[in-house]
C-alpha cells in the first residue's frame, strides 16, 4: 500500500520505490488539466494493485454517509481532521456543508485539493497542520493546537485509522466546535480489522489479543471512546450517541445504533450461516466486539434532532403521515445512503454522497414512474418524492413488503422459484415487435459501450479477448430480427424483492437502466450473481461455470430457456449471450461508474 505521506510519515521511512511512485502519480494528477475521471484513472493505473485498492477504499464518498446523523444544516461549517484523501469531506460537501480539511501531509492535500476542485468546487478548503515532534506512548505525535480560535466550526469530525499523523482527542475537537463532534475510531476489542482491500479482513485471534491488551494508537473500547466525547466543551458535558460502522470504518455498509433499537443491523445469508457470530449478537456482544464505531457528541440544550430526522419530519408533513422511524441505515458501495423507515410510513430514501450519483438517483426515480406507467404488470416501488429537503437531495419511494432475494441463497427450492418467477416477470420489458439488427442498429446498441470498455481494458491480451468476444456476438446477431427489451442493467438478488417462498414481488434500483438493449442480459445477471452469492467464489468463476450447458442446474435451465423461447432466442443463443456476458457487465459498469477500477475486468473474468 502507498505510505500515508511519504515525505513525513512517523516511524521508519517507507520503501523508496513506493513512496516515489505515489508522489510522482500525485504530481502528474495535479499538473494534468484533463477531466477528473481521466486523471484519477491514470493515477490508479500508476500504482500497484494493493496500493490502488487501498486508495479506492479511502476515496469512497459512501464512508461519509453518517453525515446525515449530524444536526448541522446546509451552509454550516464542518472541520474534518484525518486523511485528506478520504471521501468523507466530499460527502459532507454534497450534503450542503462547508468543509475545512486539516491534514499533516502536503502530498495528500495536493491530491485532495485537485479532487475537491473537480467534484465540489468551492465547498472544501484545506489546511496543513504541523503534527509536532514525535513522542513515546500511545500518541505517536504531540499535535500542535489546531490553528483556529475556539468555536470556529459548527461541527468537528475526525476519522482515526490508528496510523494517522495528526491524532487528536475529543477535547481538541471540542475546543473549536460550537455544537457537535463526530469521532470515528477503531475498537481495541474488534474481532476483525480491515486489511485495506475490499472485503479483506484480519480475523486472527493473536491480533485480537494483542490489540485488546495493548491498544494501537487511537483505538479505544466503546466505553472509553464515549467517555472522551461526553466530557464536552464545558462542565455540563455533552450527550453522546454511539454507532457501529459495520463491518469496518474503512469499508462499512451499515450504520448501527449501539444505544437504541434502531437503526439496526441486517443479517445476510452468509452471516446467518456463521453460528458463532449469530450467538454472539444474541448475547449482546455486538457493541463490545464491533470493529469500529462513530461517537456523536452534541452540546446539551442544543437542537438534538439529527438532520435525517428533520428530513423525515418534513416528508411526513407533506404526505400527511406521522413521522416514521429510521429502521435501517446503509452506506452502499455505489456511494449512496440508503435509509429504510418503518412505523407511520414504510419508505426507502436514496441520498447520493458522490456528485455523479445524483444523476443516477434522479434516473432511478424517473424509471420508477416510467415502469409503473408503461409496464404496470411488472411491480416496482411507488415513487413518493424526488428533490431537496433541508438542503439534501434525495429520492423517496414506498417499501415493498417481502425480503431481499439474497435471503434465498443456498435454498434450492426457493432459488428455483426466484429464477422462474423473475424470468416471467421481466418478460413485461420485452418489446412487442421484433427489431432488425442491421449495422446501424447494432452500432447504436454496442459500439459506444464496446469502445469505452476496450479503451479502459488493461493489457493487449485482455483487449484481444474482449474484441474476440464482441466479434462472436456481432456475427451471431447481425441481420437477425430480435425482440429488444427495456434494460434494468443491475438485476441481482439485492435488487429483487421476493415473498417467503422465493417468488418475485418487485424489482428495485433502476438508476442504471436503459430504454432499449438486448434481452436476456438482466436474467443472466441474476443467475450469475446467485451463483456467486452461494459459493462465495469470484464473479468470473460463477460466469465460467455457466459457459457449458452441462454445468447448468435444472432451475437455471428452465428459467433461461423459458425466457429465451418467449424472446425468440434458441438454446445456442443463450450460450452465445453467456459468452459475451463480461462485455455486457463491463459496458454497464463503465457507463455508470464515476471512474474505472484498474485491472478489474482482467481480475474478475480472468481475461
XYZ file of C-alpha atoms in Angstrom:
607
model
C 0.000 0.000 0.000
C 1.223 3.540 -0.575
C 2.574 5.255 2.528
C 0.151 7.710 4.051
C 2.593 10.527 3.451
C 5.981 9.516 2.052
C 7.611 12.822 2.897
C 6.991 12.989 6.609
C 5.286 9.868 7.984
C 6.420 8.916 11.507
C 8.500 5.828 12.179
C 10.748 4.027 9.683
C 10.854 5.567 6.215
C 8.601 3.944 3.603
C 10.078 1.836 0.805
C 11.581 4.448 -1.534
C 10.062 3.000 -4.719
C 6.522 3.062 -3.383
C 6.949 6.488 -1.860
C 8.263 7.942 -5.090
C 5.586 6.176 -7.167
C 2.835 7.747 -5.071
C 4.422 11.188 -5.145
C 5.019 11.049 -8.895
C 1.444 9.907 -9.508
C 0.114 12.816 -7.457
C 2.382 15.275 -9.260
C 1.037 14.096 -12.615
C -2.523 14.211 -11.299
C -2.125 17.793 -10.029
C -0.429 19.049 -13.201
C -2.867 17.472 -15.663
C -5.777 19.590 -16.935
C -7.740 16.590 -18.261
C -11.176 15.747 -16.793
C -11.097 14.311 -13.276
C -12.179 10.841 -14.453
C -9.204 10.608 -16.799
C -6.774 11.870 -14.160
C -7.897 9.551 -11.375
C -7.846 6.539 -13.703
C -4.294 7.443 -14.671
C -3.227 7.822 -11.045
C -4.713 4.464 -10.056
C -3.108 2.746 -13.050
C 0.301 4.111 -11.971
C 0.060 2.372 -8.571
C 0.475 -1.309 -7.851
C -2.650 -3.364 -7.287
C -2.633 -3.259 -3.466
C -1.923 0.471 -3.440
C -4.766 1.177 -5.873
C -7.202 -0.955 -3.854
C -6.260 0.823 -0.620
C -6.661 4.232 -2.232
C -10.071 3.360 -3.682
C -11.310 2.379 -0.213
C -10.101 5.703 1.185
C -11.728 7.643 -1.667
C -15.239 6.218 -1.216
C -17.715 9.008 -0.543
C -20.105 6.485 0.983
C -17.873 6.442 4.075
C -19.372 9.875 4.886
C -22.975 8.654 4.731
C -23.243 9.020 8.506
C -23.137 12.804 7.890
C -26.952 12.622 7.877
C -26.741 11.968 11.635
C -25.230 15.402 12.256
C -27.585 18.157 13.327
C -25.745 20.660 11.083
C -27.824 22.442 8.465
C -26.999 23.389 4.884
C -24.315 26.070 4.902
C -22.990 25.174 8.359
C -19.226 24.834 8.786
C -17.557 21.488 9.500
C -13.936 20.743 10.366
C -12.621 17.380 9.143
C -9.413 16.022 10.718
C -7.855 12.981 9.076
C -6.629 11.679 5.743
C -7.333 14.474 3.258
C -7.928 11.857 0.544
C -10.943 10.473 2.400
C -14.266 10.576 0.592
C -15.941 11.885 3.753
C -15.235 15.616 3.112
C -16.710 15.257 -0.394
C -19.820 13.580 1.028
C -20.237 16.300 3.667
C -19.947 18.947 0.939
C -22.557 17.112 -1.173
C -24.819 17.277 1.897
C -24.529 21.069 1.728
C -21.906 21.708 4.419
C -18.871 23.992 4.172
C -15.878 21.773 4.916
C -12.356 22.567 6.125
C -9.891 19.663 5.987
C -6.860 19.526 8.280
C -4.089 17.057 7.482
C -0.375 16.906 8.227
C 0.588 15.620 4.792
C 1.258 18.014 1.915
C 1.153 15.236 -0.689
C -2.268 14.023 0.382
C -3.545 17.594 0.464
C -2.246 18.245 -3.058
C -4.188 15.268 -4.353
C -7.321 16.020 -2.308
C -7.414 19.660 -3.402
C -7.408 18.632 -7.059
C -10.163 16.127 -6.420
C -12.334 18.592 -4.482
C -11.894 21.292 -7.150
C -13.197 18.821 -9.741
C -16.115 17.417 -7.740
C -17.308 20.117 -5.303
C -15.585 23.316 -6.360
C -15.524 25.964 -3.655
C -17.038 23.750 -0.950
C -13.870 22.293 0.626
C -10.707 24.089 1.766
C -7.502 22.604 3.110
C -5.142 23.476 5.958
C -1.851 21.722 6.620
C -1.126 21.352 10.337
C 2.247 20.658 11.892
C 1.917 17.489 13.988
C 4.805 18.449 16.210
C 7.701 16.286 17.395
C 7.431 12.535 17.850
C 6.997 11.252 21.367
C 6.656 7.932 23.141
C 3.415 6.490 24.428
C 0.068 5.742 22.810
C 0.004 9.039 20.910
C 2.946 8.926 18.481
C 2.961 12.677 17.945
C 2.055 15.629 20.111
C -0.120 17.684 17.745
C 0.243 21.371 17.571
C -3.046 23.006 18.600
C -5.483 23.315 15.734
C -4.861 26.710 14.119
C -8.367 28.033 14.821
C -9.922 30.165 17.520
C -12.400 28.478 19.883
C -15.847 27.681 18.491
C -14.751 28.250 14.885
C -16.928 25.464 13.431
C -20.482 24.276 13.874
C -19.241 20.672 13.930
C -15.891 18.867 14.098
C -15.263 15.422 12.649
C -12.283 13.114 12.975
C -11.542 9.843 11.186
C -8.917 7.856 13.095
C -7.302 4.854 11.417
C -4.622 4.127 14.010
C -1.786 5.314 11.736
C -2.644 8.987 11.409
C -0.007 11.673 11.703
C -2.326 14.129 13.448
C -4.131 12.211 16.224
C -6.447 14.381 18.283
C -8.556 13.640 21.321
C -12.187 14.788 21.660
C -11.112 17.703 23.859
C -9.053 19.060 20.938
C -12.106 18.870 18.705
C -14.494 20.347 21.255
C -12.264 23.382 21.648
C -13.098 24.546 18.121
C -16.628 23.067 17.818
C -19.721 25.084 18.639
C -22.256 22.308 18.965
C -21.224 18.777 17.919
C -18.379 16.331 17.375
C -18.276 13.048 15.462
C -15.259 10.870 16.309
C -14.627 7.766 14.184
C -12.476 5.144 15.937
C -11.370 1.557 15.600
C -12.277 -0.688 18.519
C -9.391 -2.139 20.545
C -11.590 -5.223 21.111
C -12.507 -5.625 17.425
C -12.905 -9.230 16.336
C -11.605 -8.325 12.853
C -9.759 -5.493 11.118
C -9.711 -4.253 7.549
C -6.587 -5.087 5.552
C -7.130 -2.122 3.237
C -8.580 -4.114 0.328
C -12.253 -4.529 -0.389
C -13.689 -7.443 1.544
C -10.314 -8.394 3.084
C -10.163 -8.639 6.893
C -7.764 -9.917 9.546
C -9.616 -12.235 11.931
C -6.594 -13.753 13.685
C -7.055 -14.494 17.378
C -3.473 -13.408 18.117
C -4.117 -9.969 16.636
C -7.286 -9.646 18.709
C -5.420 -10.499 21.919
C -2.547 -8.145 21.119
C -4.855 -5.176 20.486
C -7.019 -5.945 23.500
C -4.006 -5.985 25.818
C -2.098 -3.105 24.225
C -4.301 -0.918 22.065
C -2.738 0.507 18.884
C -2.662 4.282 18.595
C -6.130 5.779 18.557
C -8.035 2.570 19.268
C -10.450 2.674 22.192
C -13.079 0.489 23.721
C -16.602 1.761 23.241
C -16.759 2.902 26.856
C -13.503 4.849 26.653
C -14.365 6.448 23.307
C -17.757 7.538 24.588
C -16.305 8.928 27.819
C -13.926 11.182 25.891
C -16.720 12.688 23.779
C -19.140 13.049 26.719
C -16.770 15.378 28.562
C -17.788 18.029 26.075
C -16.752 21.680 25.902
C -17.955 22.754 29.346
C -18.774 21.319 32.793
C -22.262 20.323 31.681
C -20.745 17.714 29.392
C -22.282 16.543 26.144
C -24.773 13.961 25.051
C -23.006 11.153 23.179
C -24.613 8.515 20.966
C -22.621 5.566 19.646
C -22.971 3.914 16.245
C -21.187 0.864 14.874
C -19.722 1.364 11.412
C -20.033 -2.242 10.296
C -18.167 -4.287 9.221
C -15.343 -1.730 9.478
C -14.931 2.042 9.219
C -12.703 1.659 6.149
C -15.411 -0.277 4.352
C -18.709 -0.159 6.198
C -22.140 -0.960 4.819
C -24.296 -0.389 7.921
C -24.594 2.392 10.467
C -25.978 0.651 13.554
C -27.164 2.315 16.756
C -25.439 0.935 19.857
C -27.635 2.868 22.324
C -31.026 2.401 20.669
C -33.085 -0.248 18.913
C -32.691 1.407 15.524
C -31.118 1.863 13.065
C -30.485 -1.861 13.315
C -28.123 -4.341 11.698
C -29.459 -6.558 8.930
C -28.059 -10.097 8.909
C -27.290 -11.559 5.486
C -27.309 -15.228 4.422
C -23.574 -15.757 4.918
C -23.723 -14.264 8.408
C -26.670 -16.488 9.317
C -24.514 -19.496 8.477
C -21.901 -18.287 10.982
C -23.455 -19.645 14.154
C -20.755 -18.187 16.401
C -21.465 -14.681 15.092
C -25.224 -15.137 15.448
C -24.868 -16.369 19.049
C -22.517 -13.513 19.941
C -25.007 -10.972 18.621
C -27.846 -12.561 20.603
C -25.675 -12.454 23.712
C -25.301 -8.671 23.362
C -21.625 -8.758 22.368
C -22.017 -6.783 19.154
C -21.304 -3.436 20.799
C -18.259 -4.888 22.584
C -16.641 -6.570 19.576
C -17.760 -4.452 16.615
C -14.651 -3.456 14.619
C -15.231 0.291 14.656
C -17.666 2.971 15.656
C -18.533 6.637 15.440
C -19.285 8.588 18.621
C -21.610 11.541 18.044
C -21.455 14.184 20.755
C -23.857 17.128 20.962
C -23.855 20.088 23.314
C -26.668 19.735 25.831
C -29.538 22.122 25.297
C -28.911 22.490 21.559
C -31.357 21.205 18.931
C -30.696 17.484 19.271
C -32.524 16.310 16.137
C -30.209 14.757 13.530
C -30.681 16.042 10.030
C -32.252 12.793 8.862
C -34.986 13.202 11.481
C -35.778 16.695 10.187
C -35.987 15.289 6.660
C -38.360 12.534 7.762
C -40.496 15.039 9.658
C -40.827 17.235 6.567
C -41.656 14.278 4.326
C -44.273 13.137 6.801
C -45.798 16.622 6.989
C -46.066 16.957 3.208
C -47.565 13.499 2.735
C -49.873 13.563 5.728
C -48.204 10.814 7.738
C -46.887 10.572 11.234
C -43.083 10.691 11.320
C -41.673 7.222 10.552
C -38.785 5.553 12.365
C -35.388 5.121 10.721
C -35.064 1.333 10.766
C -32.014 0.556 8.591
C -29.146 2.854 7.538
C -26.977 1.529 4.691
C -23.921 3.112 3.078
C -23.971 1.473 -0.342
C -20.929 0.508 -2.382
C -22.281 2.828 -5.073
C -21.829 5.827 -2.745
C -25.438 6.425 -1.802
C -27.005 6.442 1.631
C -29.989 4.074 1.636
C -32.360 4.634 4.553
C -35.322 2.363 5.261
C -38.140 3.523 7.519
C -40.956 1.748 9.320
C -43.885 2.682 11.519
C -46.071 5.531 10.276
C -44.651 5.210 6.734
C -42.581 2.485 5.073
C -40.215 4.355 2.794
C -36.841 3.868 1.143
C -34.743 7.029 0.842
C -31.790 7.309 -1.562
C -29.301 10.099 -0.790
C -26.301 10.497 -3.137
C -22.975 11.166 -1.417
C -20.992 11.391 -4.663
C -21.611 14.042 -7.351
C -22.273 11.674 -10.276
C -24.709 9.635 -8.191
C -27.213 12.482 -8.167
C -27.855 11.724 -11.844
C -28.411 8.035 -11.071
C -30.743 8.782 -8.149
C -32.808 11.081 -10.364
C -32.798 8.457 -13.148
C -33.929 5.782 -10.697
C -36.922 7.867 -9.618
C -37.793 8.613 -13.244
C -37.674 4.930 -14.135
C -39.991 4.019 -11.271
C -42.538 6.424 -12.728
C -41.958 5.156 -16.269
C -42.137 1.443 -15.488
C -45.259 1.970 -13.384
C -46.852 3.737 -16.346
C -45.600 1.644 -19.285
C -45.319 -1.822 -17.688
C -47.878 -1.895 -14.865
C -47.740 -5.716 -14.787
C -44.134 -5.509 -13.507
C -44.194 -4.303 -9.941
C -41.780 -1.606 -8.785
C -41.864 0.603 -5.683
C -44.302 3.505 -5.906
C -42.343 6.774 -6.243
C -43.062 9.306 -3.486
C -40.676 12.272 -3.849
C -37.539 13.498 -5.573
C -35.830 16.827 -4.818
C -34.255 18.726 -1.925
C -35.329 18.737 1.713
C -33.297 20.602 4.342
C -30.607 21.155 1.713
C -30.242 17.430 0.936
C -31.068 15.971 -2.497
C -32.850 12.624 -2.293
C -35.461 10.360 -3.811
C -38.110 8.539 -1.806
C -40.235 5.519 -2.670
C -42.532 3.144 -0.851
C -41.019 -0.060 0.502
C -42.325 -3.330 -0.895
C -43.348 -5.977 1.633
C -41.146 -9.040 1.370
C -37.464 -9.776 1.653
C -34.342 -9.385 -0.453
C -33.722 -12.276 -2.836
C -30.308 -12.679 -1.204
C -32.243 -14.385 1.600
C -32.932 -17.443 -0.618
C -29.214 -18.068 -1.126
C -28.415 -21.744 -0.579
C -32.079 -22.841 -0.648
C -32.544 -24.804 -3.883
C -36.340 -24.725 -3.921
C -36.627 -21.005 -3.242
C -33.803 -20.224 -5.683
C -35.706 -22.113 -8.371
C -38.826 -20.097 -7.554
C -36.818 -16.870 -7.697
C -35.334 -17.570 -11.117
C -38.518 -18.899 -12.718
C -40.791 -16.145 -11.388
C -38.320 -13.363 -12.193
C -37.909 -14.664 -15.739
C -41.679 -14.471 -16.216
C -41.945 -11.056 -14.561
C -39.314 -9.331 -16.698
C -40.922 -10.585 -19.893
C -43.033 -7.456 -19.470
C -39.946 -5.468 -20.504
C -39.690 -7.170 -23.918
C -40.688 -5.093 -26.922
C -43.934 -6.147 -28.560
C -42.347 -6.189 -32.010
C -39.053 -7.510 -33.294
C -36.242 -5.189 -34.395
C -33.978 -5.910 -37.350
C -30.379 -5.715 -36.205
C -28.720 -4.132 -39.205
C -25.302 -2.481 -38.943
C -26.721 0.860 -37.819
C -28.952 -0.610 -35.107
C -26.200 -2.870 -33.787
C -23.783 0.057 -33.700
C -26.290 2.149 -31.716
C -26.575 -0.601 -29.113
C -22.970 -1.776 -28.826
C -20.313 0.411 -30.402
C -20.019 3.126 -27.747
C -20.009 0.716 -24.786
C -17.521 -1.597 -26.532
C -15.187 1.311 -27.314
C -15.377 2.520 -23.709
C -14.556 -0.926 -22.332
C -11.682 -1.511 -24.755
C -10.178 1.909 -24.055
C -10.046 1.110 -20.340
C -9.060 -2.568 -20.554
C -5.531 -3.254 -19.274
C -3.115 -5.143 -21.453
C -3.195 -6.354 -25.035
C -4.321 -9.876 -24.060
C -7.408 -8.583 -22.254
C -8.313 -6.307 -25.148
C -7.935 -9.164 -27.653
C -10.180 -11.400 -25.538
C -12.859 -8.682 -25.381
C -12.547 -7.942 -29.101
C -12.969 -11.642 -29.926
C -15.970 -11.787 -27.610
C -17.590 -8.814 -29.343
C -16.852 -10.248 -32.798
C -18.515 -13.571 -31.944
C -21.581 -11.816 -30.587
C -21.796 -9.483 -33.584
C -21.671 -12.427 -36.000
C -24.418 -14.161 -34.038
C -26.963 -11.340 -34.021
C -26.201 -9.176 -37.064
C -29.005 -9.335 -39.606
C -31.453 -11.104 -37.265
C -34.804 -9.892 -36.033
C -34.900 -9.849 -32.205
C -37.281 -8.572 -29.569
C -35.219 -5.981 -27.715
C -36.091 -5.033 -24.126
C -36.027 -2.284 -21.562
C -32.750 -2.936 -19.734
C -32.693 -2.835 -15.928
C -28.873 -3.248 -16.111
C -28.241 -4.243 -12.475
C -30.701 -7.020 -11.698
C -29.207 -9.064 -8.858
C -30.584 -10.604 -5.698
C -30.180 -7.451 -3.606
C -32.352 -5.577 -6.134
C -35.199 -8.114 -6.190
C -37.900 -8.440 -3.520
C -39.387 -11.915 -3.020
C -42.050 -13.485 -0.837
C -41.376 -16.226 1.704
C -41.393 -18.894 -0.998
C -38.867 -17.051 -3.164
C -41.334 -15.818 -5.770
C -40.691 -12.444 -7.397
C -42.521 -9.449 -5.938
C -40.723 -6.350 -7.247
C -37.560 -5.029 -8.916
C -35.598 -2.257 -7.186
C -32.792 0.198 -8.087
C -33.365 1.356 -11.663
C -30.730 4.089 -11.780
C -28.582 2.382 -14.454
C -31.488 1.416 -16.709
C -31.693 1.946 -20.469
C -34.715 2.184 -22.749
C -33.530 -0.456 -25.221
C -30.945 -3.244 -25.148
C -30.603 -6.942 -25.838
C -32.976 -9.302 -23.995
C -31.808 -11.985 -21.555
C -28.901 -9.927 -20.141
C -30.822 -8.983 -16.971
C -31.729 -12.601 -16.263
C -28.128 -13.711 -16.819
C -27.007 -11.079 -14.331
C -29.343 -12.536 -11.714
C -28.293 -16.138 -12.390
C -24.552 -15.376 -12.249
C -24.891 -13.293 -9.081
C -26.895 -16.011 -7.347
C -24.134 -18.499 -8.113
C -21.519 -16.074 -6.836
C -23.524 -15.449 -3.667
C -23.994 -19.155 -2.952
C -20.396 -20.232 -3.467
C -18.546 -17.128 -2.315
C -16.395 -17.601 -5.418
C -15.265 -14.676 -7.569
C -17.685 -13.282 -10.126
C -15.628 -14.708 -13.002
C -15.770 -18.250 -11.640
C -19.553 -18.056 -11.434
C -19.646 -16.921 -15.080
C -17.245 -19.612 -16.288
C -19.277 -22.331 -14.560
C -22.232 -21.429 -16.819
C -20.379 -21.369 -20.154
C -21.127 -25.056 -20.754
C -24.765 -26.176 -20.818
C -23.641 -29.252 -18.902
C -22.957 -27.016 -15.924
C -26.487 -25.585 -15.766
C -28.726 -26.555 -12.896
C -32.291 -27.553 -13.698
C -33.715 -24.332 -12.234
C -31.265 -22.219 -14.248
C -32.032 -24.133 -17.445
C -35.780 -23.759 -17.001
C -35.551 -20.035 -16.348
C -33.049 -19.242 -19.107
C -34.613 -21.366 -21.833
C -38.163 -20.396 -20.862
C -37.342 -16.690 -21.145
C -35.292 -17.262 -24.319
C -38.171 -19.044 -26.061
C -40.540 -16.188 -25.323
C -37.908 -13.694 -26.542
C -37.369 -15.660 -29.780
C -33.912 -16.978 -28.834
C -32.565 -20.541 -29.028
C -30.521 -22.558 -26.541
C -27.481 -21.895 -28.688
C -28.239 -18.169 -28.420
C -28.248 -18.441 -24.637
C -24.753 -19.954 -24.797
C -23.676 -17.061 -27.040
C -25.116 -14.483 -24.644
C -23.252 -16.134 -21.743
C -20.026 -15.998 -23.772
C -20.482 -12.212 -24.187
C -21.555 -11.633 -20.572
C -18.293 -9.929 -19.407
C -18.703 -7.396 -22.199
C -22.267 -6.605 -21.090
C -21.224 -6.237 -17.441
C -18.232 -4.070 -18.289
C -20.320 -1.900 -20.599
C -22.841 -1.208 -17.821
C -20.174 -0.588 -15.191
C -18.047 1.769 -17.251
C -21.145 3.677 -18.310
C -22.162 4.407 -14.717
C -19.041 4.380 -12.528
C -17.514 7.707 -11.563
C -14.134 6.217 -12.595
C -12.879 2.866 -13.818
C -11.234 0.469 -11.378
C -7.822 -0.602 -12.713
C -7.464 -4.189 -13.948
C -10.921 -5.153 -12.679
C -12.044 -6.838 -15.918
C -8.915 -8.990 -16.066
C -9.200 -9.893 -12.363
C -12.916 -10.611 -12.321
C -13.158 -12.665 -15.502
C -9.621 -13.983 -15.989
C -9.367 -12.365 -19.421
